Tab-separated table of C-alpha atoms in Angstrom:
chain	number	residue	atom	x	y	z
A	1	MET	CA	-84.353	-59.110	8.766
A	2	LEU	CA	-81.223	-59.021	6.331
A	3	LYS	CA	-78.492	-61.599	6.031
A	4	LEU	CA	-75.349	-61.508	4.053
A	5	TYR	CA	-72.943	-63.864	2.930
A	6	HIS	CA	-69.634	-61.876	2.605
A	7	HIS	CA	-65.791	-62.048	3.011
A	8	PRO	CA	-63.965	-59.301	4.559
A	9	MET	CA	-61.436	-58.717	1.874
A	10	SER	CA	-64.203	-58.744	-0.973
A	11	ALA	CA	-64.954	-55.193	-2.113
A	12	ALA	CA	-68.354	-55.964	-3.497
A	13	SER	CA	-69.437	-57.536	0.027
A	14	ARG	CA	-67.948	-54.227	1.517
A	15	TYR	CA	-70.200	-52.166	-0.724
A	16	VAL	CA	-73.275	-53.831	0.338
A	17	ARG	CA	-72.361	-53.438	4.032
A	18	LEU	CA	-71.736	-49.497	3.390
A	19	LEU	CA	-75.150	-49.378	1.640
A	20	THR	CA	-76.946	-51.184	4.258
A	21	GLY	CA	-75.025	-48.956	7.064
A	22	GLU	CA	-76.250	-45.797	5.173
A	23	TYR	CA	-79.650	-46.978	5.221
A	24	GLY	CA	-79.366	-47.698	8.859
A	25	GLU	CA	-79.487	-51.378	8.788
A	26	LYS	CA	-76.990	-54.082	9.886
A	27	PRO	CA	-77.332	-57.216	8.487
A	28	GLU	CA	-76.473	-60.772	10.108
A	29	LEU	CA	-72.861	-61.348	8.503
A	30	VAL	CA	-71.799	-65.054	7.523
A	31	GLU	CA	-68.161	-65.204	6.152
A	32	GLU	CA	-68.037	-67.414	3.098
A	33	ARG	CA	-64.552	-68.967	1.741
A	34	THR	CA	-65.900	-69.358	-1.832
A	35	TRP	CA	-62.833	-71.361	-2.528
A	36	GLU	CA	-64.553	-74.207	-0.688
A	37	ARG	CA	-67.241	-74.297	-3.164
A	38	ARG	CA	-69.848	-75.363	-0.227
A	39	ARG	CA	-72.752	-77.018	-1.714
A	40	GLU	CA	-75.091	-74.808	0.083
A	41	PHE	CA	-73.778	-71.669	-1.125
A	42	LEU	CA	-73.365	-72.719	-4.913
A	43	ALA	CA	-77.263	-73.322	-4.635
A	44	MET	CA	-77.817	-70.013	-3.772
A	45	ASN	CA	-75.263	-68.584	-6.300
A	46	PRO	CA	-73.850	-70.976	-9.087
A	47	ALA	CA	-71.208	-68.245	-9.777
A	48	ALA	CA	-69.775	-69.053	-6.589
A	49	THR	CA	-69.178	-65.010	-6.005
A	50	LEU	CA	-69.780	-62.814	-3.273
A	51	PRO	CA	-71.948	-61.114	-2.016
A	52	VAL	CA	-75.363	-62.734	-1.624
A	53	LEU	CA	-77.931	-61.002	0.287
A	54	ILE	CA	-81.419	-62.622	1.789
A	55	GLU	CA	-83.952	-60.747	2.983
A	56	ASP	CA	-86.571	-62.358	5.577
A	57	ASP	CA	-85.430	-66.189	4.094
A	58	GLY	CA	-86.549	-64.978	0.555
A	59	ALA	CA	-84.758	-65.741	-2.830
A	60	PRO	CA	-81.072	-65.118	-2.922
A	61	ILE	CA	-79.803	-61.655	-4.358
A	62	VAL	CA	-76.632	-62.235	-6.026
A	63	GLY	CA	-73.800	-59.723	-6.230
A	64	GLY	CA	-72.946	-56.336	-5.323
A	65	ILE	CA	-74.422	-54.500	-8.141
A	66	VAL	CA	-77.459	-56.557	-7.909
A	67	ALA	CA	-77.876	-55.913	-4.330
A	68	GLY	CA	-77.417	-52.042	-4.693
A	69	GLU	CA	-80.290	-51.844	-6.976
A	70	TYR	CA	-82.322	-53.952	-4.687
A	71	LEU	CA	-81.575	-51.799	-1.738
A	72	ASP	CA	-82.271	-48.735	-3.506
A	73	GLU	CA	-85.716	-50.123	-4.929
A	74	THR	CA	-86.527	-51.374	-1.271
A	75	ARG	CA	-84.737	-48.682	0.931
A	76	GLY	CA	-83.417	-45.598	-1.230
A	77	VAL	CA	-86.577	-44.532	-2.763
A	78	PHE	CA	-88.296	-44.247	0.571
A	79	SER	CA	-85.295	-42.285	2.031
A	80	ARG	CA	-85.850	-38.591	0.523
A	81	ASP	CA	-82.551	-36.832	0.590
A	82	LYS	CA	-80.661	-39.822	1.980
A	83	ARG	CA	-81.317	-41.871	-1.188
A	84	LEU	CA	-77.902	-42.782	-2.892
A	85	MET	CA	-79.333	-42.447	-6.357
A	86	PRO	CA	-80.101	-39.555	-8.148
A	87	GLU	CA	-83.778	-38.989	-9.394
A	88	LYS	CA	-83.165	-38.164	-13.365
A	89	PRO	CA	-82.559	-41.640	-15.556
A	90	VAL	CA	-79.077	-40.221	-17.326
A	91	GLU	CA	-77.650	-39.129	-13.975
A	92	ARG	CA	-78.584	-42.729	-12.645
A	93	ALA	CA	-76.777	-44.065	-15.660
A	94	GLU	CA	-73.633	-42.071	-14.511
A	95	VAL	CA	-73.972	-43.528	-11.017
A	96	ARG	CA	-74.214	-47.019	-12.268
A	97	ARG	CA	-71.221	-46.645	-14.852
A	98	LEU	CA	-69.015	-45.769	-12.089
A	99	THR	CA	-70.424	-48.359	-9.862
A	100	GLU	CA	-69.784	-50.780	-12.493
A	101	TRP	CA	-66.011	-49.419	-13.127
A	102	PHE	CA	-65.378	-49.924	-9.473
A	103	MET	CA	-67.073	-53.507	-9.160
A	104	GLU	CA	-66.251	-54.793	-12.392
A	105	LYS	CA	-63.211	-53.038	-13.998
A	106	PHE	CA	-61.179	-52.252	-10.973
A	107	ASP	CA	-61.829	-55.422	-9.612
A	108	ALA	CA	-60.340	-57.373	-12.718
A	109	GLU	CA	-57.693	-55.086	-13.148
A	110	VAL	CA	-56.329	-54.493	-9.692
A	111	THR	CA	-58.217	-55.844	-6.625
A	112	ARG	CA	-59.011	-59.511	-7.382
A	113	TYR	CA	-55.138	-60.188	-8.130
A	114	LEU	CA	-53.823	-58.105	-4.954
A	115	VAL	CA	-56.181	-60.064	-2.661
A	116	ARG	CA	-55.849	-63.415	-4.045
A	117	GLU	CA	-51.977	-63.198	-4.012
A	118	ARG	CA	-51.639	-61.330	-0.857
A	119	VAL	CA	-54.573	-62.883	1.065
A	120	PHE	CA	-56.649	-65.795	-0.088
A	121	LYS	CA	-53.613	-67.735	-0.945
A	122	LEU	CA	-52.596	-68.010	2.444
A	123	GLU	CA	-55.844	-69.558	3.466
A	124	MET	CA	-56.307	-71.695	0.570
A	125	PRO	CA	-55.146	-75.394	0.779
A	126	LYS	CA	-52.239	-75.979	-2.242
A	127	SER	CA	-54.869	-78.197	-4.226
A	128	GLU	CA	-56.995	-74.820	-4.320
A	129	GLY	CA	-54.174	-72.800	-5.799
A	130	GLY	CA	-52.696	-71.770	-2.345
A	131	GLY	CA	-49.467	-71.168	-1.688
A	132	SER	CA	-46.777	-68.245	-2.259
A	133	PRO	CA	-47.845	-65.204	-3.925
A	134	ASP	CA	-47.194	-64.278	-7.691
A	135	ALA	CA	-44.839	-61.422	-7.828
A	136	SER	CA	-45.751	-60.695	-11.373
A	137	ALA	CA	-49.358	-60.613	-10.771
A	138	ILE	CA	-48.937	-58.173	-7.840
A	139	ARG	CA	-46.554	-55.921	-10.022
A	140	ALA	CA	-49.069	-55.644	-12.785
A	141	ALA	CA	-52.151	-55.008	-10.700
A	142	ARG	CA	-50.147	-52.141	-8.779
A	143	THR	CA	-49.242	-50.453	-11.898
A	144	ASN	CA	-52.903	-50.741	-13.142
A	145	SER	CA	-53.754	-49.220	-9.740
A	146	LYS	CA	-52.194	-46.257	-10.194
A	147	HIS	CA	-54.367	-45.631	-13.300
A	148	HIS	CA	-57.554	-46.207	-11.158
A	149	LEU	CA	-56.048	-43.970	-8.185
A	150	ARG	CA	-55.556	-40.945	-11.039
A	151	TYR	CA	-58.902	-41.522	-12.227
A	152	ILE	CA	-60.550	-40.937	-8.871
A	153	GLY	CA	-58.208	-38.131	-8.337
A	154	TRP	CA	-59.549	-36.510	-11.368
A	155	LEU	CA	-63.378	-37.216	-10.760
A	156	ALA	CA	-62.814	-36.022	-7.078
A	157	GLU	CA	-61.465	-32.560	-8.585
A	158	SER	CA	-64.056	-32.076	-11.101
A	159	ARG	CA	-66.963	-32.917	-8.984
A	160	ASN	CA	-67.958	-32.624	-5.453
A	161	TRP	CA	-68.663	-36.498	-5.028
A	162	LEU	CA	-67.361	-38.768	-7.760
A	163	ALA	CA	-70.754	-39.091	-9.801
A	164	GLY	CA	-71.975	-35.462	-9.340
A	165	PRO	CA	-72.789	-32.945	-6.502
A	166	ARG	CA	-74.292	-35.615	-3.869
A	167	LEU	CA	-72.985	-38.699	-2.263
A	168	THR	CA	-74.288	-41.998	-4.210
A	169	GLN	CA	-73.629	-45.790	-4.552
A	170	ALA	CA	-70.900	-44.528	-6.847
A	171	ASP	CA	-68.932	-43.108	-4.018
A	172	LEU	CA	-69.392	-46.253	-1.758
A	173	ALA	CA	-68.618	-48.699	-4.436
A	174	ALA	CA	-65.184	-46.853	-5.092
A	175	ALA	CA	-64.384	-46.366	-1.095
A	176	ALA	CA	-65.422	-50.466	-0.897
A	177	ALA	CA	-62.768	-51.092	-3.479
A	178	LEU	CA	-60.028	-48.934	-2.043
A	179	SER	CA	-60.881	-49.792	1.364
A	180	VAL	CA	-59.927	-53.215	0.714
A	181	LEU	CA	-56.464	-52.044	-0.721
A	182	ASP	CA	-55.754	-49.567	1.789
A	183	TYR	CA	-55.946	-52.398	4.428
A	184	LEU	CA	-52.995	-53.750	2.563
A	185	GLY	CA	-51.112	-50.582	2.631
A	186	GLU	CA	-51.437	-50.790	-1.427
A	187	ILE	CA	-52.707	-47.217	-2.156
A	188	PRO	CA	-50.061	-44.328	-2.305
A	189	TRP	CA	-52.127	-41.712	-1.298
A	190	GLU	CA	-49.557	-38.883	-1.235
A	191	SER	CA	-49.348	-39.209	-5.328
A	192	GLU	CA	-53.180	-38.136	-5.459
A	193	PRO	CA	-54.265	-35.443	-3.095
A	194	ALA	CA	-57.872	-34.820	-4.548
A	195	ALA	CA	-58.653	-38.417	-4.186
A	196	LYS	CA	-57.085	-38.739	-0.475
A	197	GLU	CA	-59.492	-35.761	0.445
A	198	TRP	CA	-62.395	-37.528	-1.045
A	199	TYR	CA	-61.683	-40.716	0.702
A	200	SER	CA	-61.008	-38.963	4.139
A	201	ARG	CA	-64.725	-37.512	3.650
A	202	ILE	CA	-66.066	-40.904	2.898
A	203	LYS	CA	-63.999	-42.653	5.617
A	204	SER	CA	-65.634	-40.529	8.521
A	205	ARG	CA	-68.972	-41.757	7.735
A	206	PRO	CA	-70.504	-43.702	10.503
A	207	SER	CA	-71.264	-46.394	7.986
A	208	PHE	CA	-67.387	-47.059	7.396
A	209	ARG	CA	-66.747	-47.954	11.223
A	210	PRO	CA	-67.410	-51.699	11.317
A	211	LEU	CA	-65.205	-51.606	8.313
A	212	LEU	CA	-62.071	-49.948	9.845
A	213	SER	CA	-62.479	-52.028	13.231
A	214	GLU	CA	-62.532	-55.308	11.346
A	215	ARG	CA	-59.270	-57.373	10.959
A	216	VAL	CA	-58.566	-60.239	8.789
A	217	ARG	CA	-56.693	-63.168	10.615
A	218	GLY	CA	-53.148	-63.427	9.823
A	219	VAL	CA	-52.937	-60.411	7.549
A	220	PRO	CA	-52.174	-57.265	9.604
A	221	ALA	CA	-53.855	-53.851	8.540
A	222	VAL	CA	-51.429	-50.837	7.523
A	223	GLN	CA	-50.761	-48.542	10.336
A	224	HIS	CA	-52.926	-45.711	9.006
A	225	TYR	CA	-55.781	-48.042	8.013
A	226	ALA	CA	-58.262	-47.064	10.614
A	227	ASP	CA	-56.848	-43.363	11.205
A	228	LEU	CA	-59.411	-40.817	10.108
A	229	ASP	CA	-56.694	-38.291	9.704
A	230	PHE	CA	-54.049	-40.269	7.636
B	1	MET	CA	-83.694	-39.721	-30.795
B	2	LEU	CA	-81.555	-42.452	-29.899
B	3	LYS	CA	-77.845	-42.957	-31.171
B	4	LEU	CA	-76.091	-46.364	-30.144
B	5	TYR	CA	-72.279	-46.681	-30.689
B	6	HIS	CA	-71.863	-50.339	-31.362
B	7	HIS	CA	-70.069	-53.164	-33.084
B	8	PRO	CA	-72.174	-55.959	-34.845
B	9	MET	CA	-70.122	-58.631	-33.114
B	10	SER	CA	-70.433	-56.932	-29.534
B	11	ALA	CA	-73.149	-58.975	-27.335
B	12	ALA	CA	-73.757	-56.011	-24.933
B	13	SER	CA	-74.595	-54.018	-28.382
B	14	ARG	CA	-76.617	-56.479	-29.597
B	15	TYR	CA	-78.428	-56.553	-26.483
B	16	VAL	CA	-79.250	-52.780	-26.377
B	17	ARG	CA	-80.563	-53.320	-29.866
B	18	LEU	CA	-83.106	-55.846	-28.866
B	19	LEU	CA	-84.340	-53.987	-26.130
B	20	THR	CA	-84.760	-50.727	-28.321
B	21	GLY	CA	-86.730	-53.256	-30.913
B	22	GLU	CA	-88.845	-54.485	-28.004
B	23	TYR	CA	-89.688	-51.210	-27.093
B	24	GLY	CA	-90.502	-50.096	-30.810
B	25	GLU	CA	-87.595	-47.946	-31.207
B	26	LYS	CA	-84.631	-48.001	-33.641
B	27	PRO	CA	-81.731	-45.965	-32.808
B	28	GLU	CA	-79.242	-44.637	-35.406
B	29	LEU	CA	-76.156	-46.850	-35.437
B	30	VAL	CA	-72.702	-45.886	-35.445
B	31	GLU	CA	-70.051	-48.475	-35.808
B	32	GLU	CA	-67.150	-48.163	-33.522
B	33	ARG	CA	-63.723	-50.006	-33.709
B	34	THR	CA	-62.706	-49.706	-29.986
B	35	TRP	CA	-59.289	-50.666	-30.816
B	36	GLU	CA	-58.777	-47.458	-32.790
B	37	ARG	CA	-59.102	-45.753	-29.171
B	38	ARG	CA	-60.767	-42.888	-31.268
B	39	ARG	CA	-60.482	-39.766	-29.093
B	40	GLU	CA	-64.006	-38.575	-29.274
B	41	PHE	CA	-65.050	-42.396	-28.207
B	42	LEU	CA	-62.878	-42.223	-25.282
B	43	ALA	CA	-64.294	-38.603	-24.198
B	44	MET	CA	-67.633	-40.459	-23.900
B	45	ASN	CA	-66.333	-43.653	-22.469
B	46	PRO	CA	-62.968	-43.924	-21.018
B	47	ALA	CA	-63.158	-47.650	-20.508
B	48	ALA	CA	-63.519	-48.021	-24.375
B	49	THR	CA	-66.225	-50.604	-24.415
B	50	LEU	CA	-69.312	-50.826	-26.180
B	51	PRO	CA	-71.935	-50.060	-26.404
B	52	VAL	CA	-72.445	-46.043	-25.703
B	53	LEU	CA	-76.132	-44.660	-26.049
B	54	ILE	CA	-77.198	-41.403	-26.510
B	55	GLU	CA	-80.470	-39.713	-26.208
B	56	ASP	CA	-81.111	-36.045	-27.788
B	57	ASP	CA	-77.416	-35.414	-27.657
B	58	GLY	CA	-77.466	-36.052	-23.890
B	59	ALA	CA	-74.916	-37.339	-21.593
B	60	PRO	CA	-73.536	-40.996	-22.765
B	61	ILE	CA	-75.069	-43.962	-21.135
B	62	VAL	CA	-71.996	-46.383	-21.017
B	63	GLY	CA	-72.433	-50.149	-21.186
B	64	GLY	CA	-75.109	-52.777	-22.036
B	65	ILE	CA	-76.604	-53.062	-18.411
B	66	VAL	CA	-76.506	-49.318	-17.614
B	67	ALA	CA	-78.259	-48.695	-20.903
B	68	GLY	CA	-80.810	-51.670	-19.996
B	69	GLU	CA	-81.734	-49.765	-16.873
B	70	TYR	CA	-82.105	-46.542	-18.493
B	71	LEU	CA	-84.496	-48.253	-21.032
B	72	ASP	CA	-86.350	-49.778	-18.426
B	73	GLU	CA	-86.803	-46.530	-16.401
B	74	THR	CA	-87.428	-44.454	-19.674
B	75	ARG	CA	-89.378	-46.903	-21.593
B	76	GLY	CA	-90.313	-50.154	-19.585
B	77	VAL	CA	-92.139	-48.246	-16.728
B	78	PHE	CA	-94.636	-46.991	-19.458
B	79	SER	CA	-95.086	-50.361	-21.381
B	80	ARG	CA	-97.330	-52.107	-19.408
B	81	ASP	CA	-97.165	-56.037	-19.750
B	82	LYS	CA	-94.420	-55.327	-22.710
B	83	ARG	CA	-92.291	-54.306	-19.644
B	84	LEU	CA	-88.972	-56.116	-19.667
B	85	MET	CA	-88.697	-56.277	-15.858
B	86	PRO	CA	-90.778	-57.844	-13.295
B	87	GLU	CA	-92.640	-55.589	-10.612
B	88	LYS	CA	-91.304	-57.300	-7.476
B	89	PRO	CA	-87.635	-56.122	-6.375
B	90	VAL	CA	-86.892	-59.736	-5.621
B	91	GLU	CA	-87.970	-60.913	-9.093
B	92	ARG	CA	-85.756	-58.146	-10.561
B	93	ALA	CA	-82.849	-59.418	-8.780
B	94	GLU	CA	-83.166	-62.553	-10.442
B	95	VAL	CA	-83.599	-61.108	-13.856
B	96	ARG	CA	-80.393	-58.651	-12.950
B	97	ARG	CA	-78.297	-61.970	-11.833
B	98	LEU	CA	-79.021	-63.530	-15.307
B	99	THR	CA	-78.479	-60.113	-17.195
B	100	GLU	CA	-74.842	-59.839	-15.619
B	101	TRP	CA	-74.259	-63.518	-15.944
B	102	PHE	CA	-74.635	-63.334	-19.783
B	103	MET	CA	-73.263	-59.622	-20.326
B	104	GLU	CA	-70.064	-60.128	-17.989
B	105	LYS	CA	-69.420	-63.840	-16.973
B	106	PHE	CA	-70.373	-65.458	-20.478
B	107	ASP	CA	-68.488	-62.697	-22.030
B	108	ALA	CA	-65.269	-63.037	-19.865
B	109	GLU	CA	-65.289	-66.830	-20.367
B	110	VAL	CA	-66.379	-67.248	-23.788
B	111	THR	CA	-67.875	-64.659	-26.331
B	112	ARG	CA	-64.849	-61.863	-25.925
B	113	TYR	CA	-62.142	-64.859	-26.663
B	114	LEU	CA	-64.025	-66.287	-29.448
B	115	VAL	CA	-64.825	-63.096	-31.224
B	116	ARG	CA	-61.131	-61.483	-30.654
B	117	GLU	CA	-59.609	-64.563	-31.882
B	118	ARG	CA	-62.045	-65.008	-35.005
B	119	VAL	CA	-63.226	-61.568	-36.011
B	120	PHE	CA	-61.352	-58.856	-34.295
B	121	LYS	CA	-57.726	-60.085	-35.331
B	122	LEU	CA	-58.826	-60.114	-38.844
B	123	GLU	CA	-59.615	-56.315	-38.808
B	124	MET	CA	-56.682	-55.024	-36.283
B	125	PRO	CA	-53.455	-54.126	-37.362
B	126	LYS	CA	-50.554	-56.118	-36.114
B	127	SER	CA	-49.686	-53.348	-33.511
B	128	GLU	CA	-52.851	-53.696	-32.053
B	129	GLY	CA	-52.850	-57.298	-31.701
B	130	GLY	CA	-53.943	-58.323	-34.753
B	131	GLY	CA	-52.772	-61.769	-36.730
B	132	SER	CA	-53.503	-65.299	-36.539
B	133	PRO	CA	-56.021	-66.875	-34.190
B	134	ASP	CA	-54.686	-68.373	-30.867
B	135	ALA	CA	-55.738	-71.788	-30.808
B	136	SER	CA	-55.647	-72.504	-27.211
B	137	ALA	CA	-57.706	-69.234	-26.480
B	138	ILE	CA	-60.279	-70.569	-28.782
B	139	ARG	CA	-60.164	-74.036	-27.183
B	140	ALA	CA	-60.610	-72.947	-23.727
B	141	ALA	CA	-63.395	-70.448	-24.558
B	142	ARG	CA	-65.238	-73.592	-26.318
B	143	THR	CA	-64.859	-75.771	-23.486
B	144	ASN	CA	-66.370	-73.093	-20.989
B	145	SER	CA	-69.069	-72.410	-23.545
B	146	LYS	CA	-70.480	-75.784	-23.179
B	147	HIS	CA	-71.252	-75.384	-19.367
B	148	HIS	CA	-73.217	-72.039	-20.190
B	149	LEU	CA	-75.168	-73.626	-22.911
B	150	ARG	CA	-76.156	-76.481	-20.206
B	151	TYR	CA	-77.207	-73.965	-17.685
B	152	ILE	CA	-79.153	-72.131	-20.241
B	153	GLY	CA	-80.818	-75.272	-21.027
B	154	TRP	CA	-81.408	-76.198	-17.294
B	155	LEU	CA	-82.938	-72.662	-16.893
B	156	ALA	CA	-85.278	-73.144	-20.055
B	157	GLU	CA	-86.451	-76.489	-18.670
B	158	SER	CA	-87.089	-75.151	-15.296
B	159	ARG	CA	-88.792	-71.984	-16.435
B	160	ASN	CA	-90.751	-70.663	-19.317
B	161	TRP	CA	-88.524	-67.821	-19.904
B	162	LEU	CA	-84.982	-67.809	-18.221
B	163	ALA	CA	-85.720	-65.720	-15.223
B	164	GLY	CA	-89.269	-66.819	-14.731
B	165	PRO	CA	-92.792	-66.967	-16.468
B	166	ARG	CA	-92.311	-63.927	-18.602
B	167	LEU	CA	-90.003	-62.575	-21.162
B	168	THR	CA	-87.469	-60.352	-19.354
B	169	GLN	CA	-84.159	-58.598	-20.345
B	170	ALA	CA	-82.444	-61.809	-19.197
B	171	ASP	CA	-83.754	-63.418	-22.026
B	172	LEU	CA	-82.427	-60.742	-24.513
B	173	ALA	CA	-78.926	-60.663	-23.031
B	174	ALA	CA	-78.474	-64.744	-22.905
B	175	ALA	CA	-79.950	-64.381	-26.755
B	176	ALA	CA	-77.481	-61.390	-27.609
B	177	ALA	CA	-74.448	-63.374	-26.318
B	178	LEU	CA	-75.612	-66.427	-28.078
B	179	SER	CA	-76.478	-65.283	-31.313
B	180	VAL	CA	-72.802	-63.677	-31.828
B	181	LEU	CA	-71.710	-66.921	-31.257
B	182	ASP	CA	-74.488	-68.795	-33.363
B	183	TYR	CA	-73.320	-66.368	-36.280
B	184	LEU	CA	-69.982	-67.938	-36.079
B	185	GLY	CA	-71.407	-71.380	-35.690
B	186	GLU	CA	-70.071	-71.947	-32.504
B	187	ILE	CA	-73.164	-73.512	-30.713
B	188	PRO	CA	-73.783	-77.203	-30.655
B	189	TRP	CA	-77.594	-76.825	-30.611
B	190	GLU	CA	-78.263	-80.533	-30.752
B	191	SER	CA	-76.645	-81.149	-27.443
B	192	GLU	CA	-79.153	-79.036	-25.513
B	193	PRO	CA	-82.547	-79.260	-26.894
B	194	ALA	CA	-84.390	-76.870	-24.260
B	195	ALA	CA	-81.774	-74.302	-24.899
B	196	LYS	CA	-82.596	-74.669	-28.660
B	197	GLU	CA	-86.348	-74.225	-28.217
B	198	TRP	CA	-85.823	-71.362	-25.958
B	199	TYR	CA	-83.994	-69.473	-28.622
B	200	SER	CA	-85.741	-70.398	-31.570
B	201	ARG	CA	-88.738	-68.503	-29.840
B	202	ILE	CA	-86.755	-65.297	-29.050
B	203	LYS	CA	-85.219	-65.717	-32.543
B	204	SER	CA	-88.773	-65.317	-34.104
B	205	ARG	CA	-89.350	-61.861	-32.660
B	206	PRO	CA	-89.583	-58.981	-34.621
B	207	SER	CA	-86.843	-57.217	-32.537
B	208	PHE	CA	-84.416	-59.774	-33.564
B	209	ARG	CA	-84.681	-59.449	-37.499
B	210	PRO	CA	-82.329	-56.507	-37.778
B	211	LEU	CA	-79.472	-59.051	-36.302
B	212	LEU	CA	-80.264	-61.709	-38.511
B	213	SER	CA	-79.994	-60.013	-42.127
B	214	GLU	CA	-76.510	-58.173	-40.782
B	215	ARG	CA	-73.392	-59.553	-42.054
B	216	VAL	CA	-69.819	-58.615	-40.858
B	217	ARG	CA	-67.317	-58.055	-43.780
B	218	GLY	CA	-64.928	-60.785	-44.344
B	219	VAL	CA	-66.886	-63.092	-41.574
B	220	PRO	CA	-69.503	-65.394	-43.073
B	221	ALA	CA	-72.407	-66.578	-41.072
B	222	VAL	CA	-73.046	-70.124	-40.625
B	223	GLN	CA	-75.755	-71.325	-42.814
B	224	HIS	CA	-78.446	-71.820	-40.191
B	225	TYR	CA	-78.083	-68.192	-38.772
B	226	ALA	CA	-80.884	-66.716	-40.063
B	227	ASP	CA	-83.092	-69.884	-40.104
B	228	LEU	CA	-86.128	-69.459	-37.809
B	229	ASP	CA	-86.264	-73.203	-37.937
B	230	PHE	CA	-82.940	-74.261	-37.666
């Protein structure tokens, strides 16, 4: 049995939910508000980041990328053509480069600012940094976001899926990050038709459904968020 | 044949050099000054980060963590008891958590600031951000550094090596990052004797020698840098 400490607005948490969904599993979800720095949570992950995955009360598996490797090693390798990693090491390196890009670089330049300013600050007490959003942080993140969307568009135009001919972990990592921003209405889809076509393909997968039906208290989703034809 | 685009003050580059050294290989080294944004380099890695590993003129393997996985898949799995990864997926997750900690978190909170302010700014033209060091960035990085050194000390006290009973990639990731700071005299070893004892064990490995004999132009190493008994 899998248990996932997550937050609906954490891209790395969504990534792990998509992976488990693709492998036909449904982890028990525990919502964690990391800014509360709960003692039991810090004991599992002193970096206080999400997600943390636990299998059968075993040792914590910390972080989206690390959980992705774990799920590949314990599920992917037994899944034949449903495996979300290619066979050749050098092709795996390309999947990992892009997974890291969307989980780390995109997060550091875009997602974490938009989510912090537009969602978490509403929930956090003033003493933890809550309060009104910082307009300049939002502006900077939106500018960075355009470059990333263009890069996805370029990848989607040059390849069938982002890392090559088949669906891989890299597509789920990118889609997880974009889905958080899309919820907030932060993706100008019309400017990147190839990115939009790729996202609509991935959005219609059954693994995506639980994310599309979820709502965050106090933060309405943009109107087209759950539409498969957006 | 392996070729590594690296910089002597890049912790992730040092990590890959240690890994290849442990597996008995010596990549051809090409020093890259990422702030020059060389066109051929950006074509290999649009994120413009180091290192980039190439095997036999194949596709680029981008980043320290990704290269570490590649070397495990192409060398480690054939190295029996010299493999730098444990066998069980959940133990591998712990190695990956710590590797990520030292390659990403420690870098984002400590190493990149100290290296930028104390080394790269000397080499960069003013237009690229070169000039005199920012004392407040250095101060903040030094404060953060203490917490990380304490964490290494705690791990080294509780376990034989950082991720468990055997030497793994996590030790090399941590040692690579610390060796950059140690070069600059930024590690107060006396305050963490367990961390010091762990580092002295890893420093005396043959894979470490090439790092200890290397000097960066214009940046003297601290006196004890190459001493195995420091």
